[in-house]
């Protein structure tokens, strides 16, 4: 699972079949406000006179299709050619004075009447909007993104901002973990069993810390955690064996979870009897039966592993880690966080 796939899970991770979230909310819906069109967000921002200082400074040094050399210490800006753009590349686009960052999802290549190559780029922006850009627009988007990189590189305050982001994250993390009861923390990365619904069969899971998962899953958990002082009502974050990553995580009520030891006591830790009988008789397993067989085999193999080796997915990087590794610009993280805050302010007004 790639890093960019993690960040895009925000738009696909759902729990429509997970009744423990209120009002059939998806993980994304529970953690973020509904999306608004760019035009409406722009109108609201203008009315509330909210300004992103860093991006405003940037726009002063970037024109529609040119980068001002004097604004970036006369250094040459190396911009990727349009024909070299690949799926996964990051770009920036100016929408009425506000910079939006996005990622190339698809590159379509065709031929014009003159048999020249024509490119169409499908770009998913970080706020969830998707646009198709032609070669001209992509060239401008590449130049703007490169200008963002150069402006950030030459900003002496960036490193201290990244360090502060790191400190703030870890301070919040330690604060949250300190409030959790030891019994809950001892469950992290342990194998257990859970019910998807109140009367459904128990299935193998791994109990996870809110900091083992990416923010679309963590956010609704934090929202519920902060609303109660009764830890029995705090849902457990589980990883379901045998599921695609998009459906592998959910929040489950504590009374629908069992430790591995409790599951053995209640007789629900063994592979379903009908599957075992078919295996013993040498009969062919159906599709669902084969899936259950694989789930139990994987779970049994994990029992002998150290807890930290049981995670079956790439642990996501936090925002400050993405910036430190060069996978994201500080401006990208700042714009994303700032946009969320402004949308919430508009919705509450």
mmCIF file of C-alpha atoms in Angstrom:
data_model
loop_
_atom_site.group_PDB
_atom_site.id
_atom_site.type_symbol
_atom_site.label_atom_id
_atom_site.label_comp_id
_atom_site.label_asym_id
_atom_site.label_seq_id
_atom_site.Cartn_x
_atom_site.Cartn_y
_atom_site.Cartn_z
ATOM 1 C CA UNK A 1 0.000 0.000 0.000
ATOM 2 C CA UNK A 2 1.552 3.258 -1.078
ATOM 3 C CA UNK A 3 1.639 6.471 0.899
ATOM 4 C CA UNK A 4 -0.569 8.317 -1.591
ATOM 5 C CA UNK A 5 -3.131 5.516 -1.459
ATOM 6 C CA UNK A 6 -3.365 6.089 2.295
ATOM 7 C CA UNK A 7 -4.082 9.765 1.930
ATOM 8 C CA UNK A 8 -6.690 9.046 -0.752
ATOM 9 C CA UNK A 9 -8.464 6.528 1.474
ATOM 10 C CA UNK A 10 -10.183 9.548 2.981
ATOM 11 C CA UNK A 11 -12.506 9.468 -0.024
ATOM 12 C CA UNK A 12 -13.167 5.711 -0.074
ATOM 13 C CA UNK A 13 -13.042 4.305 3.488
ATOM 14 C CA UNK A 14 -16.664 3.726 4.471
ATOM 15 C CA UNK A 15 -18.486 1.856 7.194
ATOM 16 C CA UNK A 16 -22.006 1.761 5.804
ATOM 17 C CA UNK A 17 -22.291 -1.767 7.174
ATOM 18 C CA UNK A 18 -20.873 -0.819 10.570
ATOM 19 C CA UNK A 19 -23.768 0.243 12.804
ATOM 20 C CA UNK A 20 -21.508 1.339 15.632
ATOM 21 C CA UNK A 21 -20.972 4.700 13.902
ATOM 22 C CA UNK A 22 -23.850 7.059 14.507
ATOM 23 C CA UNK A 23 -26.482 7.594 11.801
ATOM 24 C CA UNK A 24 -24.683 5.245 9.368
ATOM 25 C CA UNK A 25 -21.864 7.730 8.956
ATOM 26 C CA UNK A 26 -18.845 6.761 6.939
ATOM 27 C CA UNK A 27 -15.453 7.158 8.563
ATOM 28 C CA UNK A 28 -14.862 10.228 6.417
ATOM 29 C CA UNK A 29 -18.279 11.721 7.142
ATOM 30 C CA UNK A 30 -17.833 11.215 10.866
ATOM 31 C CA UNK A 31 -14.483 12.967 10.869
ATOM 32 C CA UNK A 32 -14.941 15.812 8.424
ATOM 33 C CA UNK A 33 -17.647 18.260 7.420
ATOM 34 C CA UNK A 34 -19.501 17.822 4.120
ATOM 35 C CA UNK A 35 -17.683 19.076 1.085
ATOM 36 C CA UNK A 36 -18.659 22.291 -0.587
ATOM 37 C CA UNK A 37 -17.916 23.432 -4.094
ATOM 38 C CA UNK A 38 -14.818 25.550 -4.569
ATOM 39 C CA UNK A 39 -16.979 28.475 -5.654
ATOM 40 C CA UNK A 40 -19.039 28.429 -2.471
ATOM 41 C CA UNK A 41 -15.945 28.061 -0.299
ATOM 42 C CA UNK A 42 -14.352 31.005 -2.075
ATOM 43 C CA UNK A 43 -17.442 33.182 -1.551
ATOM 44 C CA UNK A 44 -17.569 32.313 2.145
ATOM 45 C CA UNK A 45 -13.867 32.932 2.602
ATOM 46 C CA UNK A 46 -14.184 36.343 0.990
ATOM 47 C CA UNK A 47 -17.067 37.270 3.274
ATOM 48 C CA UNK A 48 -15.251 36.129 6.409
ATOM 49 C CA UNK A 49 -12.021 37.789 5.215
ATOM 50 C CA UNK A 50 -9.905 34.722 5.992
ATOM 51 C CA UNK A 51 -6.497 34.737 4.356
ATOM 52 C CA UNK A 52 -3.805 32.075 4.132
ATOM 53 C CA UNK A 53 -0.689 34.168 4.642
ATOM 54 C CA UNK A 54 1.870 31.744 3.261
ATOM 55 C CA UNK A 55 -0.082 31.081 0.084
ATOM 56 C CA UNK A 56 -0.819 34.762 -0.421
ATOM 57 C CA UNK A 57 2.899 35.502 -0.265
ATOM 58 C CA UNK A 58 3.474 32.754 -2.783
ATOM 59 C CA UNK A 59 0.952 34.131 -5.229
ATOM 60 C CA UNK A 60 2.775 37.423 -5.199
ATOM 61 C CA UNK A 61 5.822 35.736 -6.691
ATOM 62 C CA UNK A 62 4.041 33.486 -9.183
ATOM 63 C CA UNK A 63 2.163 34.676 -12.251
ATOM 64 C CA UNK A 64 -0.210 32.541 -14.305
ATOM 65 C CA UNK A 65 2.526 30.959 -16.383
ATOM 66 C CA UNK A 66 5.844 32.386 -15.203
ATOM 67 C CA UNK A 67 7.986 32.247 -12.088
ATOM 68 C CA UNK A 68 9.674 35.493 -11.091
ATOM 69 C CA UNK A 69 13.404 34.667 -10.721
ATOM 70 C CA UNK A 70 14.115 37.584 -8.382
ATOM 71 C CA UNK A 71 11.571 36.269 -5.911
ATOM 72 C CA UNK A 72 13.428 32.991 -5.601
ATOM 73 C CA UNK A 73 16.965 34.304 -5.307
ATOM 74 C CA UNK A 74 17.607 34.169 -9.066
ATOM 75 C CA UNK A 75 17.906 30.373 -8.959
ATOM 76 C CA UNK A 76 16.779 28.385 -11.988
ATOM 77 C CA UNK A 77 13.463 26.619 -11.533
ATOM 78 C CA UNK A 78 13.536 23.109 -12.974
ATOM 79 C CA UNK A 79 10.034 22.217 -14.067
ATOM 80 C CA UNK A 80 9.046 18.742 -15.239
ATOM 81 C CA UNK A 81 7.934 18.592 -18.857
ATOM 82 C CA UNK A 82 4.282 17.853 -19.537
ATOM 83 C CA UNK A 83 5.131 14.702 -21.453
ATOM 84 C CA UNK A 84 7.077 13.409 -18.449
ATOM 85 C CA UNK A 85 4.187 13.721 -15.982
ATOM 86 C CA UNK A 86 3.309 10.405 -14.354
ATOM 87 C CA UNK A 87 0.484 9.061 -12.236
ATOM 88 C CA UNK A 88 1.126 10.070 -8.619
ATOM 89 C CA UNK A 89 2.909 13.359 -9.412
ATOM 90 C CA UNK A 90 1.954 16.314 -7.225
ATOM 91 C CA UNK A 91 0.788 19.626 -8.712
ATOM 92 C CA UNK A 92 -0.561 22.999 -7.551
ATOM 93 C CA UNK A 93 -3.294 25.047 -9.195
ATOM 94 C CA UNK A 94 -4.523 28.561 -8.626
ATOM 95 C CA UNK A 95 -8.295 28.894 -8.191
ATOM 96 C CA UNK A 96 -9.187 32.585 -7.916
ATOM 97 C CA UNK A 97 -6.246 33.504 -5.735
ATOM 98 C CA UNK A 98 -6.111 30.344 -3.648
ATOM 99 C CA UNK A 99 -3.643 27.529 -4.262
ATOM 100 C CA UNK A 100 -5.022 24.008 -4.254
ATOM 101 C CA UNK A 101 -2.746 20.990 -4.260
ATOM 102 C CA UNK A 102 -3.527 17.698 -5.924
ATOM 103 C CA UNK A 103 -2.212 14.485 -7.385
ATOM 104 C CA UNK A 104 -2.273 13.140 -10.930
ATOM 105 C CA UNK A 105 -4.525 10.085 -11.043
ATOM 106 C CA UNK A 106 -4.438 9.285 -14.752
ATOM 107 C CA UNK A 107 -2.651 10.413 -17.890
ATOM 108 C CA UNK A 108 -4.631 10.100 -21.131
ATOM 109 C CA UNK A 109 -2.751 10.352 -24.418
ATOM 110 C CA UNK A 110 -4.423 10.872 -27.797
ATOM 111 C CA UNK A 111 -3.612 12.262 -31.220
ATOM 112 C CA UNK A 112 -4.699 15.640 -32.591
ATOM 113 C CA UNK A 113 -5.760 16.275 -36.188
ATOM 114 C CA UNK A 114 -2.100 16.974 -36.924
ATOM 115 C CA UNK A 115 -1.219 13.634 -35.331
ATOM 116 C CA UNK A 116 0.555 15.398 -32.465
ATOM 117 C CA UNK A 117 0.186 13.861 -29.039
ATOM 118 C CA UNK A 118 -2.531 15.431 -26.902
ATOM 119 C CA UNK A 119 -2.498 14.953 -23.166
ATOM 120 C CA UNK A 120 -5.342 15.038 -20.684
ATOM 121 C CA UNK A 121 -4.492 14.740 -16.998
ATOM 122 C CA UNK A 122 -7.026 13.596 -14.412
ATOM 123 C CA UNK A 123 -6.130 15.324 -11.138
ATOM 124 C CA UNK A 124 -7.661 14.581 -7.737
ATOM 125 C CA UNK A 125 -7.233 17.593 -5.487
ATOM 126 C CA UNK A 126 -6.693 17.163 -1.768
ATOM 127 C CA UNK A 127 -10.161 18.508 -0.982
ATOM 128 C CA UNK A 128 -11.758 15.702 -3.031
ATOM 129 C CA UNK A 129 -12.535 17.640 -6.220
ATOM 130 C CA UNK A 130 -11.454 16.048 -9.492
ATOM 131 C CA UNK A 131 -10.557 17.946 -12.667
ATOM 132 C CA UNK A 132 -9.169 17.194 -16.114
ATOM 133 C CA UNK A 133 -6.307 19.462 -17.176
ATOM 134 C CA UNK A 134 -4.962 19.896 -20.691
ATOM 135 C CA UNK A 135 -1.286 20.358 -21.471
ATOM 136 C CA UNK A 136 -1.427 24.142 -21.102
ATOM 137 C CA UNK A 137 -3.052 23.986 -17.668
ATOM 138 C CA UNK A 138 -0.711 21.202 -16.556
ATOM 139 C CA UNK A 139 2.339 23.233 -17.541
ATOM 140 C CA UNK A 140 1.131 26.118 -15.389
ATOM 141 C CA UNK A 141 0.307 23.719 -12.539
ATOM 142 C CA UNK A 142 3.806 22.223 -12.648
ATOM 143 C CA UNK A 143 5.411 25.664 -12.588
ATOM 144 C CA UNK A 144 3.291 26.755 -9.660
ATOM 145 C CA UNK A 145 4.170 23.620 -7.699
ATOM 146 C CA UNK A 146 7.866 24.121 -8.419
ATOM 147 C CA UNK A 147 7.545 27.722 -7.286
ATOM 148 C CA UNK A 148 5.990 26.482 -4.043
ATOM 149 C CA UNK A 149 8.935 24.156 -3.508
ATOM 150 C CA UNK A 150 11.463 26.890 -4.213
ATOM 151 C CA UNK A 151 9.727 29.456 -2.030
ATOM 152 C CA UNK A 152 9.574 26.960 0.798
ATOM 153 C CA UNK A 153 13.221 25.982 0.385
ATOM 154 C CA UNK A 154 14.247 29.607 0.709
ATOM 155 C CA UNK A 155 12.018 30.321 3.696
ATOM 156 C CA UNK A 156 14.239 30.315 6.835
ATOM 157 C CA UNK A 157 11.191 29.834 9.084
ATOM 158 C CA UNK A 158 10.056 26.541 7.539
ATOM 159 C CA UNK A 159 12.232 24.234 9.632
ATOM 160 C CA UNK A 160 11.067 25.754 12.900
ATOM 161 C CA UNK A 161 7.459 25.377 11.729
ATOM 162 C CA UNK A 162 8.049 21.717 10.920
ATOM 163 C CA UNK A 163 9.663 21.201 14.325
ATOM 164 C CA UNK A 164 6.667 22.836 16.005
ATOM 165 C CA UNK A 165 4.309 20.612 14.022
ATOM 166 C CA UNK A 166 6.272 17.575 15.224
ATOM 167 C CA UNK A 167 6.194 18.762 18.859
ATOM 168 C CA UNK A 168 2.484 19.604 18.754
ATOM 169 C CA UNK A 169 1.606 16.204 17.303
ATOM 170 C CA UNK A 170 3.600 14.257 19.889
ATOM 171 C CA UNK A 171 2.276 16.409 22.719
ATOM 172 C CA UNK A 172 -1.310 15.683 21.655
ATOM 173 C CA UNK A 173 -0.517 11.991 21.158
ATOM 174 C CA UNK A 174 0.953 11.601 24.635
ATOM 175 C CA UNK A 175 -1.974 13.503 26.140
ATOM 176 C CA UNK A 176 -4.496 11.164 24.515
ATOM 177 C CA UNK A 177 -2.610 7.978 25.388
ATOM 178 C CA UNK A 178 -2.185 9.038 29.018
ATOM 179 C CA UNK A 179 -5.949 9.295 29.378
ATOM 180 C CA UNK A 180 -6.580 5.756 28.151
ATOM 181 C CA UNK A 181 -6.919 3.023 30.773
ATOM 182 C CA UNK A 182 -4.075 0.514 30.909
ATOM 183 C CA UNK A 183 -6.475 -2.304 30.057
ATOM 184 C CA UNK A 184 -7.259 -0.674 26.720
ATOM 185 C CA UNK A 185 -3.618 0.092 25.935
ATOM 186 C CA UNK A 186 -2.594 -3.502 26.652
ATOM 187 C CA UNK A 187 -4.978 -4.556 23.892
ATOM 188 C CA UNK A 188 -3.131 -2.613 21.196
ATOM 189 C CA UNK A 189 -1.703 -4.922 18.492
ATOM 190 C CA UNK A 190 -3.235 -7.940 20.251
ATOM 191 C CA UNK A 191 -5.309 -10.514 18.393
ATOM 192 C CA UNK A 192 -8.938 -10.837 19.401
ATOM 193 C CA UNK A 193 -12.425 -11.285 18.017
ATOM 194 C CA UNK A 194 -15.202 -8.821 17.210
ATOM 195 C CA UNK A 195 -18.718 -8.685 15.824
ATOM 196 C CA UNK A 196 -19.518 -6.530 12.847
ATOM 197 C CA UNK A 197 -23.097 -6.358 14.097
ATOM 198 C CA UNK A 198 -24.615 -7.167 17.473
ATOM 199 C CA UNK A 199 -25.880 -10.637 16.469
ATOM 200 C CA UNK A 200 -23.287 -11.533 13.840
ATOM 201 C CA UNK A 201 -20.565 -14.157 14.260
ATOM 202 C CA UNK A 202 -17.294 -13.224 15.911
ATOM 203 C CA UNK A 203 -14.406 -12.840 13.466
ATOM 204 C CA UNK A 204 -10.629 -12.453 14.044
ATOM 205 C CA UNK A 205 -9.294 -8.900 14.410
ATOM 206 C CA UNK A 206 -6.251 -6.981 15.590
ATOM 207 C CA UNK A 207 -6.953 -4.212 18.103
ATOM 208 C CA UNK A 208 -5.165 -1.011 17.135
ATOM 209 C CA UNK A 209 -4.050 2.221 18.737
ATOM 210 C CA UNK A 210 -5.483 5.424 17.231
ATOM 211 C CA UNK A 211 -1.894 6.151 16.185
ATOM 212 C CA UNK A 212 -1.515 2.905 14.256
ATOM 213 C CA UNK A 213 -4.047 4.087 11.685
ATOM 214 C CA UNK A 214 -4.421 6.978 9.266
ATOM 215 C CA UNK A 215 -6.411 10.087 10.104
ATOM 216 C CA UNK A 216 -9.742 9.234 8.359
ATOM 217 C CA UNK A 217 -10.076 6.381 10.874
ATOM 218 C CA UNK A 218 -8.506 8.188 13.829
ATOM 219 C CA UNK A 219 -10.606 11.361 13.542
ATOM 220 C CA UNK A 220 -14.060 9.837 14.286
ATOM 221 C CA UNK A 221 -12.505 7.801 17.107
ATOM 222 C CA UNK A 222 -11.054 10.974 18.658
ATOM 223 C CA UNK A 223 -14.418 12.715 18.289
ATOM 224 C CA UNK A 224 -16.146 9.972 20.269
ATOM 225 C CA UNK A 225 -13.303 9.691 22.776
ATOM 226 C CA UNK A 226 -13.451 13.395 23.625
ATOM 227 C CA UNK A 227 -17.209 13.287 24.224
ATOM 228 C CA UNK A 228 -17.196 10.764 27.071
ATOM 229 C CA UNK A 229 -15.517 10.060 30.380
ATOM 230 C CA UNK A 230 -16.840 6.495 30.440
ATOM 231 C CA UNK A 231 -14.165 4.432 28.705
ATOM 232 C CA UNK A 232 -16.601 1.548 28.334
ATOM 233 C CA UNK A 233 -18.303 3.670 25.686
ATOM 234 C CA UNK A 234 -15.110 4.392 23.765
ATOM 235 C CA UNK A 235 -15.122 2.224 20.612
ATOM 236 C CA UNK A 236 -12.240 -0.056 19.757
ATOM 237 C CA UNK A 237 -10.345 0.397 16.512
ATOM 238 C CA UNK A 238 -10.037 -2.973 14.803
ATOM 239 C CA UNK A 239 -8.340 -4.392 11.740
ATOM 240 C CA UNK A 240 -10.409 -7.156 10.141
ATOM 241 C CA UNK A 241 -8.491 -10.095 8.747
ATOM 242 C CA UNK A 242 -9.231 -10.949 5.131
ATOM 243 C CA UNK A 243 -10.572 -7.541 4.045
ATOM 244 C CA UNK A 244 -9.302 -5.179 1.397
ATOM 245 C CA UNK A 245 -7.546 -2.255 2.997
ATOM 246 C CA UNK A 246 -10.429 0.097 2.161
ATOM 247 C CA UNK A 247 -12.757 -2.020 4.337
ATOM 248 C CA UNK A 248 -10.268 -3.394 6.840
ATOM 249 C CA UNK A 249 -10.759 -0.835 9.626
ATOM 250 C CA UNK A 250 -13.761 0.051 11.730
ATOM 251 C CA UNK A 251 -14.843 1.312 15.117
ATOM 252 C CA UNK A 252 -16.525 -1.394 17.164
ATOM 253 C CA UNK A 253 -18.350 -1.094 20.470
ATOM 254 C CA UNK A 254 -16.320 -2.516 23.368
ATOM 255 C CA UNK A 255 -19.111 -4.965 24.270
ATOM 256 C CA UNK A 256 -18.805 -6.501 20.789
ATOM 257 C CA UNK A 257 -15.102 -7.312 21.276
ATOM 258 C CA UNK A 258 -13.397 -10.274 22.930
ATOM 259 C CA UNK A 259 -9.780 -10.924 23.806
ATOM 260 C CA UNK A 260 -8.307 -14.086 22.302
ATOM 261 C CA UNK A 261 -8.459 -15.811 25.699
ATOM 262 C CA UNK A 262 -12.126 -14.865 26.212
ATOM 263 C CA UNK A 263 -12.946 -16.033 22.704
ATOM 264 C CA UNK A 264 -11.432 -19.435 23.451
ATOM 265 C CA UNK A 265 -13.446 -19.673 26.671
ATOM 266 C CA UNK A 266 -16.639 -18.943 24.755
ATOM 267 C CA UNK A 267 -15.767 -21.367 21.961
ATOM 268 C CA UNK A 268 -15.702 -18.824 19.137
ATOM 269 C CA UNK A 269 -11.961 -18.810 18.441
ATOM 270 C CA UNK A 270 -11.938 -21.911 16.237
ATOM 271 C CA UNK A 271 -12.520 -21.998 12.506
ATOM 272 C CA UNK A 272 -16.234 -22.445 11.644
ATOM 273 C CA UNK A 273 -17.247 -26.093 11.965
ATOM 274 C CA UNK A 274 -18.712 -26.415 8.459
ATOM 275 C CA UNK A 275 -15.402 -25.267 6.958
ATOM 276 C CA UNK A 276 -13.412 -27.675 9.145
ATOM 277 C CA UNK A 277 -15.682 -30.592 8.216
ATOM 278 C CA UNK A 278 -15.250 -29.950 4.488
ATOM 279 C CA UNK A 279 -11.475 -29.749 4.888
ATOM 280 C CA UNK A 280 -11.367 -33.020 6.833
ATOM 281 C CA UNK A 281 -13.513 -34.757 4.204
ATOM 282 C CA UNK A 282 -11.394 -33.368 1.393
ATOM 283 C CA UNK A 283 -14.318 -31.503 -0.136
ATOM 284 C CA UNK A 284 -13.962 -28.405 -2.259
ATOM 285 C CA UNK A 285 -14.523 -25.147 -0.371
ATOM 286 C CA UNK A 286 -16.845 -22.458 -1.659
ATOM 287 C CA UNK A 287 -15.611 -18.917 -2.200
ATOM 288 C CA UNK A 288 -16.727 -17.646 1.234
ATOM 289 C CA UNK A 289 -15.500 -20.803 2.943
ATOM 290 C CA UNK A 290 -12.083 -20.438 1.310
ATOM 291 C CA UNK A 291 -11.954 -16.842 2.534
ATOM 292 C CA UNK A 292 -12.760 -17.930 6.113
ATOM 293 C CA UNK A 293 -10.105 -20.622 5.915
ATOM 294 C CA UNK A 294 -7.484 -18.057 4.839
ATOM 295 C CA UNK A 295 -8.570 -15.640 7.594
ATOM 296 C CA UNK A 296 -8.059 -18.221 10.324
ATOM 297 C CA UNK A 297 -4.758 -19.424 8.883
ATOM 298 C CA UNK A 298 -3.429 -15.877 8.787
ATOM 299 C CA UNK A 299 -4.653 -15.188 12.313
ATOM 300 C CA UNK A 300 -3.067 -18.405 13.641
ATOM 301 C CA UNK A 301 0.244 -17.526 11.980
ATOM 302 C CA UNK A 302 0.176 -14.098 13.644
ATOM 303 C CA UNK A 303 -0.252 -15.577 17.115
ATOM 304 C CA UNK A 304 3.435 -16.551 17.138
ATOM 305 C CA UNK A 305 4.613 -13.123 15.951
ATOM 306 C CA UNK A 306 5.698 -10.169 18.056
ATOM 307 C CA UNK A 307 2.855 -7.612 18.278
ATOM 308 C CA UNK A 308 4.666 -5.038 16.138
ATOM 309 C CA UNK A 309 5.072 -7.634 13.347
ATOM 310 C CA UNK A 310 1.354 -8.352 13.081
ATOM 311 C CA UNK A 311 0.414 -5.221 11.138
ATOM 312 C CA UNK A 312 -0.570 -6.194 7.602
ATOM 313 C CA UNK A 313 -0.424 -2.691 6.170
ATOM 314 C CA UNK A 314 2.145 0.044 5.803
ATOM 315 C CA UNK A 315 1.920 2.229 8.871
ATOM 316 C CA UNK A 316 0.966 5.703 7.643
ATOM 317 C CA UNK A 317 3.216 8.702 8.080
ATOM 318 C CA UNK A 318 1.948 11.692 10.003
ATOM 319 C CA UNK A 319 1.902 15.153 8.426
ATOM 320 C CA UNK A 320 5.199 16.249 9.952
ATOM 321 C CA UNK A 321 6.834 13.010 8.823
ATOM 322 C CA UNK A 322 5.630 13.560 5.260
ATOM 323 C CA UNK A 323 7.214 17.012 5.216
ATOM 324 C CA UNK A 324 10.433 15.802 6.840
ATOM 325 C CA UNK A 325 10.774 13.037 4.239
ATOM 326 C CA UNK A 326 10.115 15.426 1.343
ATOM 327 C CA UNK A 327 6.942 13.630 0.277
ATOM 328 C CA UNK A 328 4.841 16.719 0.942
ATOM 329 C CA UNK A 329 5.477 20.431 1.169
ATOM 330 C CA UNK A 330 4.730 22.213 4.407
ATOM 331 C CA UNK A 331 2.426 24.445 2.347
ATOM 332 C CA UNK A 332 0.406 21.404 1.259
ATOM 333 C CA UNK A 333 -0.208 20.319 4.832
ATOM 334 C CA UNK A 334 -0.894 23.896 5.926
ATOM 335 C CA UNK A 335 -3.368 24.470 3.098
ATOM 336 C CA UNK A 336 -5.181 21.236 3.858
ATOM 337 C CA UNK A 337 -5.485 21.985 7.561
ATOM 338 C CA UNK A 338 -6.412 25.596 6.910
ATOM 339 C CA UNK A 339 -9.112 24.631 4.447
ATOM 340 C CA UNK A 340 -10.747 22.276 6.905
ATOM 341 C CA UNK A 341 -10.808 24.941 9.584
ATOM 342 C CA UNK A 342 -12.354 27.530 7.275
ATOM 343 C CA UNK A 343 -15.030 25.134 6.098
ATOM 344 C CA UNK A 344 -15.976 24.336 9.691
ATOM 345 C CA UNK A 345 -16.162 28.058 10.523
ATOM 346 C CA UNK A 346 -18.441 28.674 7.543
ATOM 347 C CA UNK A 347 -20.726 25.780 8.468
ATOM 348 C CA UNK A 348 -21.073 27.051 12.028
ATOM 349 C CA UNK A 349 -21.794 30.631 10.994
#
